[in-house]
Amino acid sequence: MKSNEISPSNSSKGDAENQEIDSCGKLPLLYEDAGSGNKSKASDGFTFATDNHQVHTFDALFLDTTPPLPSYEHKMQELAVIESQYSELIKQHTRAHQGPVQHEASGPKISTEAVIRLGGERFIQSCSSTSSMNDISIASHPYGSSFSGLSDQEVKDVQLIENLLLSAEKVTHQQFERSIKLLDWCDNMSCSSGNPIQRLVHYFSKALREKVDKETGRASSCGSGKKDVEDLVRRVVSSNATAPLLYEKSPLFQAGCFSGVQALVDGVSGSKNVHVIDLSIKQGTHCTILMQALVSQQNCPIEHLKITSVGTTSKQKIEQTGEWLKSFAESINLSFSYNAVIVEDMLDFNKDHLELDPDEALGVYTSYGLWGMIGQQDRLDSLMNVIKSINPCVMVMSEAAANLNSPNFVNRFIEGLFYYGAMFDSFEECLGREDENRTITESMYFAKGINNVVASEGTERVIRHVHINVWRKFFARFGMKETELSMSSLYQANLVAGKFSNGSCCTFDRDGDSLVIGWKGTPIEYVTAWKFS
């Protein structure tokens, strides 16, 4: 499929069904999806032994179902020959990409995703080779033919990924000294200011090192405390000063924003009075796009727009956003009102906070506003019950197209490599290496996310993005039905991406009725629209 091309079929680049068996002989509930089919994803191709973890008090849909294990050895006995599983999965992944990576030394550089895949292939070879006793992959590795056509730097990048994977594999075997040896090499060859692979490995290496410290008792694994966990969620989901500047330079971010706003406009079309409940207002950039779209409607001019922003933190920022939006609405002669609803706990939120008017067309909008409550199931349920009670015309949701909630540490590690790898790659294309906003975002937000995915377990692990199929099952409980995004939404995504010199790196696909926005083929974001039946 060519870049920016929408597949006419309902094929997906989402998760393949996970076939790993837990110690009770059952598939983890998170992956039990009879309707998902045999689908491929960027991270298909790598599997090895899992680690211990705790069972949480989540709803079954979001539950980590593998029971606690007394030792790694117990799990290793059940998983049998690891290398054969690697080989089978990597074959599936290679088929999904229609053959090996082709690259000419004089041609354009290969993508971060392709480097990770090549590193994974070499990792499998390393695991299968009797000559890999020295652990660290170097250029004289007997499988050097896999480097054919790569530049010297790309060869080093592939070796970085291979050794990072080898280190993670040693952790699953509790071979911590060998893992640290590999991490030392990775640290010497990577840095936070290098190319995308070097940055990616730098942060994943730091996270793996912390995991080793926790496993060996050198660092506390008893938990960071409720306040620290809540602070991490708040830091990741709340607005930050770098976001508007990143948005301006990224076709990836803009494509998701414009397609989501168009879906919202489609859902309330024909109404002169519109009320949007916004669960993730942040800087409010999407609201200005919404305002302009509503004002420009020829068939049914908007008479009044009301936005109610709902949150539990950042009261001052939310109110400042409201003042800015009022000023913007005035500049385009739009009758506008704004209401900030700040509750101490989402359990306290109810429909009485919303100042509803029966003459209004109600819409709900959330961009990365729900995943943070996956670990707070009662809050998520309470919020959805309130939304159901107001019966909006449409609910538009954007969430990460990554499954970072697997009970299997290695699954999370591999999925995270591809997801964050694509994000680092996009920053490389859109921003300079010395860009201050890039540095802040990667060191403060990506780094903390990677560390949480890799090094944390139990209630400490709060970065829990899930596949769209999980959200579908969850929303079905509230009588919600996914609706197909209009061609206008798809057109907006393509149109915005096309305005950037690197817009062809954005890829668009369908997963059922959802739009999947990716970077060079790696899924990054889902945009979906829902109605109550």
Coordinates of C-alpha atoms in Angstrom, one line a residue, residues 21-329:
I21 CA -0.5 -19.5 27.1
D22 CA -0.4 -18.4 30.7
S23 CA 0.3 -20.8 33.6
C24 CA -3.4 -21.8 33.8
G25 CA -3.4 -22.8 30.1
K26 CA -5.7 -19.9 29.1
L27 CA -5.2 -17.1 26.7
P28 CA -5.0 -13.7 28.6
L29 CA -8.5 -12.1 28.5
L30 CA -7.0 -9.0 27.0
Y31 CA -6.2 -10.9 23.8
E32 CA -9.3 -13.0 23.6
D33 CA -11.0 -11.5 20.5
A34 CA -12.7 -14.0 18.2
G35 CA -13.4 -11.3 15.7
S36 CA -10.0 -9.8 15.4
G37 CA -8.8 -12.3 12.8
N38 CA -5.2 -13.1 11.9
K39 CA -3.8 -9.6 11.7
S40 CA -0.3 -8.4 11.6
K41 CA 1.4 -5.5 13.2
A42 CA 4.8 -3.9 13.3
S43 CA 6.0 -5.8 16.3
D44 CA 5.0 -9.3 15.1
G45 CA 8.1 -11.4 15.0
F46 CA 9.6 -11.4 18.5
T47 CA 8.6 -13.5 21.5
F48 CA 10.4 -14.8 24.5
A49 CA 9.9 -15.8 28.1
T50 CA 7.8 -13.5 30.4
D51 CA 8.5 -12.1 33.8
N52 CA 6.7 -12.2 37.1
H53 CA 4.0 -9.6 37.6
Q54 CA 1.1 -8.9 39.9
V55 CA -2.6 -9.4 39.3
H56 CA -4.4 -6.1 39.6
T57 CA -8.0 -5.1 40.5
F58 CA -8.9 -4.1 37.0
D59 CA -12.0 -5.0 35.1
A60 CA -11.5 -8.3 33.1
L61 CA -11.2 -6.4 29.9
F62 CA -8.2 -4.5 31.0
L63 CA -6.9 -7.1 33.4
D64 CA -3.4 -8.5 33.5
T65 CA -4.5 -12.1 33.8
T66 CA -1.3 -14.1 34.2
P67 CA -1.0 -15.2 37.8
P68 CA 2.1 -14.5 39.9
L69 CA 4.9 -17.0 39.4
P70 CA 7.4 -18.1 42.0
S71 CA 10.3 -18.0 39.6
Y72 CA 11.4 -17.4 36.0
E73 CA 12.4 -21.0 35.7
H74 CA 8.8 -22.1 36.2
K75 CA 7.7 -20.0 33.2
M76 CA 10.6 -21.1 31.1
Q77 CA 9.6 -24.8 31.5
E78 CA 6.2 -24.0 30.1
L79 CA 7.4 -22.0 27.1
A80 CA 9.8 -24.8 25.9
V81 CA 12.1 -23.8 23.0
I82 CA 12.3 -20.1 22.7
E83 CA 14.3 -19.9 19.5
S84 CA 11.7 -21.8 17.5
Q85 CA 9.0 -19.4 18.6
Y86 CA 11.2 -16.4 17.5
S87 CA 11.8 -17.9 14.1
E88 CA 8.1 -18.6 13.4
L89 CA 7.0 -15.1 14.4
I90 CA 9.7 -13.3 12.5
K91 CA 8.7 -15.2 9.4
Q92 CA 5.1 -13.9 9.8
H93 CA 6.4 -10.4 10.3
T94 CA 8.6 -10.5 7.2
R95 CA 5.6 -11.8 5.1
A96 CA 3.6 -8.9 6.4
H97 CA 6.1 -6.5 5.0
Q98 CA 6.2 -8.3 1.6
G99 CA 9.8 -9.3 1.7
P100 CA 13.1 -8.2 3.2
V101 CA 14.2 -4.6 3.5
Q102 CA 15.7 -3.4 0.2
H103 CA 18.3 -0.6 0.5
E104 CA 20.9 0.9 -1.8
A105 CA 24.0 2.5 -0.1
S106 CA 23.5 5.6 -2.2
G107 CA 19.8 5.7 -1.7
P108 CA 17.6 7.2 1.2
K109 CA 18.1 6.0 4.7
I110 CA 15.9 3.1 5.9
S111 CA 13.2 3.8 8.5
T112 CA 13.6 3.2 12.2
E113 CA 11.0 0.4 12.0
A114 CA 13.1 -1.4 9.4
V115 CA 16.2 -1.1 11.6
I116 CA 14.3 -2.6 14.5
R117 CA 13.1 -5.4 12.3
L118 CA 16.6 -6.1 11.0
G119 CA 17.9 -6.0 14.6
G120 CA 15.2 -8.5 15.5
E121 CA 16.2 -10.9 12.7
R122 CA 19.8 -10.8 13.8
F123 CA 18.7 -11.3 17.4
I124 CA 17.0 -14.5 16.4
Q125 CA 20.1 -15.6 14.6
S126 CA 22.2 -14.8 17.6
C127 CA 19.9 -16.8 19.9
S128 CA 20.2 -19.8 17.5
S129 CA 23.9 -19.5 16.9
T130 CA 26.3 -21.6 19.0
S131 CA 28.9 -18.9 18.4
S132 CA 27.0 -16.2 20.3
M133 CA 28.6 -17.1 23.6
N134 CA 30.3 -13.7 23.8
D135 CA 26.9 -12.1 23.9
I136 CA 27.7 -8.8 22.3
S137 CA 27.1 -8.5 18.6
I138 CA 29.9 -7.0 16.6
A139 CA 30.5 -6.3 12.9
S140 CA 32.3 -9.7 12.5
H141 CA 29.1 -11.6 13.4
P142 CA 28.7 -14.7 11.1
Y143 CA 25.4 -13.4 9.9
G144 CA 27.0 -10.3 8.3
S145 CA 25.1 -10.8 5.0
S146 CA 22.1 -9.2 6.7
F147 CA 24.0 -5.9 6.5
S148 CA 24.3 -6.0 2.8
G149 CA 23.6 -2.5 1.3
L150 CA 23.5 -0.7 4.7
S151 CA 25.6 2.3 5.5
D152 CA 28.1 2.1 8.3
Q153 CA 25.8 4.0 10.7
E154 CA 22.8 1.8 9.8
V155 CA 25.0 -1.3 10.6
K156 CA 25.7 0.1 14.0
D157 CA 22.1 0.9 14.5
V158 CA 21.0 -2.7 13.7
Q159 CA 23.7 -3.9 16.2
L160 CA 22.3 -1.6 18.8
I161 CA 18.8 -3.0 18.5
E162 CA 20.2 -6.6 18.5
N163 CA 22.1 -6.1 21.7
L164 CA 19.3 -4.3 23.3
L165 CA 17.0 -7.3 22.6
L166 CA 19.8 -9.7 23.8
S167 CA 19.9 -7.7 27.0
A168 CA 16.2 -7.9 27.5
E169 CA 16.3 -11.6 26.9
K170 CA 19.0 -12.1 29.5
V171 CA 16.8 -10.3 32.0
T172 CA 14.0 -12.8 31.4
H173 CA 16.5 -15.5 32.2
Q174 CA 17.6 -13.6 35.3
Q175 CA 21.1 -13.5 33.8
F176 CA 21.5 -10.0 35.1
E177 CA 25.3 -9.6 34.9
R178 CA 25.3 -10.6 31.3
S179 CA 22.4 -8.2 30.7
I180 CA 24.3 -5.3 32.3
K181 CA 27.3 -6.1 30.2
L182 CA 25.2 -5.7 27.1
L183 CA 23.6 -2.5 28.5
D184 CA 27.0 -1.0 29.1
W185 CA 27.8 -1.6 25.4
C186 CA 24.5 -0.1 24.4
D187 CA 25.1 3.0 26.6
N188 CA 28.5 3.5 25.0
M189 CA 27.0 3.4 21.5
S190 CA 23.8 5.4 22.1
C191 CA 22.9 8.9 23.4
S192 CA 20.0 11.2 23.9
S193 CA 21.1 13.6 21.1
G194 CA 21.9 11.1 18.3
N195 CA 19.8 9.7 15.5
P196 CA 16.4 8.1 16.3
I197 CA 17.8 4.6 17.0
Q198 CA 20.5 6.0 19.3
R199 CA 17.9 8.0 21.2
L200 CA 15.5 5.0 21.3
V201 CA 18.2 2.6 22.6
H202 CA 19.4 5.2 25.1
Y203 CA 16.1 5.4 26.9
F204 CA 15.2 1.8 26.6
S205 CA 18.6 0.9 28.0
K206 CA 18.1 3.1 31.0
A207 CA 14.7 1.5 31.6
L208 CA 16.1 -2.0 31.4
R209 CA 18.8 -1.1 33.8
E210 CA 16.2 0.1 36.3
K211 CA 14.3 -3.1 35.8
V212 CA 17.5 -5.1 36.6
D213 CA 18.0 -2.9 39.7
K214 CA 14.5 -3.7 40.9
E215 CA 14.8 -7.4 40.2
T216 CA 18.1 -7.6 42.0
G217 CA 17.0 -5.4 45.0
R218 CA 19.4 -2.6 44.2
A219 CA 16.4 -0.3 43.8
S220 CA 13.1 -0.5 45.5
S221 CA 10.3 -2.4 43.7
C222 CA 7.7 -1.9 46.4
G223 CA 6.1 0.9 44.6
S224 CA 6.6 4.6 44.0
G225 CA 3.5 5.5 46.0
K226 CA 0.1 6.6 44.9
K227 CA 1.1 10.3 44.6
D228 CA 4.1 9.5 42.3
V229 CA 1.9 7.3 40.0
E230 CA -0.8 10.0 39.8
D231 CA 1.9 12.6 39.0
L232 CA 3.2 10.5 36.1
V233 CA -0.3 10.2 34.6
R234 CA -0.8 13.9 35.1
R235 CA 2.5 14.8 33.5
V236 CA 1.8 12.6 30.4
V237 CA -1.8 13.5 29.7
S238 CA -1.8 17.2 30.7
S239 CA -1.0 20.1 28.5
N240 CA 2.6 21.2 28.2
A241 CA 4.4 24.2 26.7
T242 CA 6.1 22.2 23.9
A243 CA 2.8 20.7 22.5
P244 CA 1.7 23.7 20.3
L245 CA 5.2 24.0 18.8
L246 CA 5.4 20.2 18.0
Y247 CA 1.9 20.4 16.6
E248 CA 2.9 23.1 14.1
K249 CA 5.7 21.0 12.7
S250 CA 4.1 17.5 12.7
P251 CA 1.8 16.2 10.0
L252 CA 1.2 13.2 12.2
F253 CA -0.3 15.3 15.0
Q254 CA -2.3 17.6 12.7
A255 CA -3.7 14.7 10.7
G256 CA -5.2 13.2 13.8
C257 CA -6.5 16.5 15.0
F258 CA -8.2 17.5 11.8
S259 CA -9.8 14.1 11.1
G260 CA -11.2 14.0 14.7
V261 CA -12.6 17.5 14.5
Q262 CA -14.2 16.7 11.2
A263 CA -15.9 13.6 12.7
L264 CA -17.2 15.8 15.5
V265 CA -18.6 18.3 13.0
D266 CA -20.2 15.5 11.0
G267 CA -21.9 14.2 14.2
V268 CA -23.5 17.6 15.1
S269 CA -24.2 18.7 11.5
G270 CA -27.5 20.5 10.9
S271 CA -27.6 22.0 14.4
K272 CA -27.4 25.7 15.1
N273 CA -26.6 25.3 18.8
V274 CA -23.8 23.0 19.6
H275 CA -22.4 21.9 23.0
V276 CA -19.1 20.0 23.1
I277 CA -18.0 18.2 26.2
D278 CA -14.2 18.1 26.0
L279 CA -12.4 15.6 28.1
S280 CA -8.9 16.6 27.0
I281 CA -8.9 20.4 26.3
K282 CA -5.2 20.9 26.8
Q283 CA -4.2 24.0 24.7
G284 CA -7.5 24.0 22.9
T285 CA -6.0 24.1 19.4
H286 CA -8.6 21.6 18.1
C287 CA -11.3 23.8 19.4
T288 CA -10.2 26.7 17.1
I289 CA -10.4 24.2 14.2
L290 CA -13.9 23.2 15.3
M291 CA -14.9 26.9 15.5
Q292 CA -13.8 27.7 12.0
A293 CA -15.4 24.5 10.6
L294 CA -18.7 25.4 12.2
V295 CA -18.6 29.0 11.1
S296 CA -17.9 28.0 7.5
Q297 CA -20.9 25.7 7.2
Q298 CA -23.1 27.1 4.4
N299 CA -26.2 25.0 4.8
C300 CA -26.7 25.5 8.5
P301 CA -24.8 28.5 10.0
I302 CA -23.9 28.0 13.7
E303 CA -25.7 30.4 16.1
H304 CA -23.9 29.4 19.3
L305 CA -21.1 27.1 20.4
K306 CA -20.6 26.1 24.0
I307 CA -17.6 24.1 25.2
T308 CA -17.5 22.5 28.6
S309 CA -14.0 21.3 29.6
V310 CA -13.9 18.5 32.1
G311 CA -10.8 17.7 34.2
T312 CA -9.5 16.8 37.6
T313 CA -6.2 18.9 37.5
S314 CA -4.7 21.9 35.9
K315 CA -7.5 24.2 36.8
Q316 CA -5.6 27.4 36.0
K317 CA -4.5 26.1 32.6
I318 CA -8.0 25.0 31.6
E319 CA -9.4 28.4 32.6
Q320 CA -6.6 30.2 30.6
T321 CA -7.5 28.0 27.6
G322 CA -11.1 29.2 28.0
E323 CA -10.1 32.8 27.9
W324 CA -8.0 32.3 24.8
L325 CA -10.8 30.5 23.1
K326 CA -13.3 33.3 23.9
S327 CA -10.9 35.8 22.3
F328 CA -10.5 33.6 19.2
A329 CA -14.3 33.1 18.9

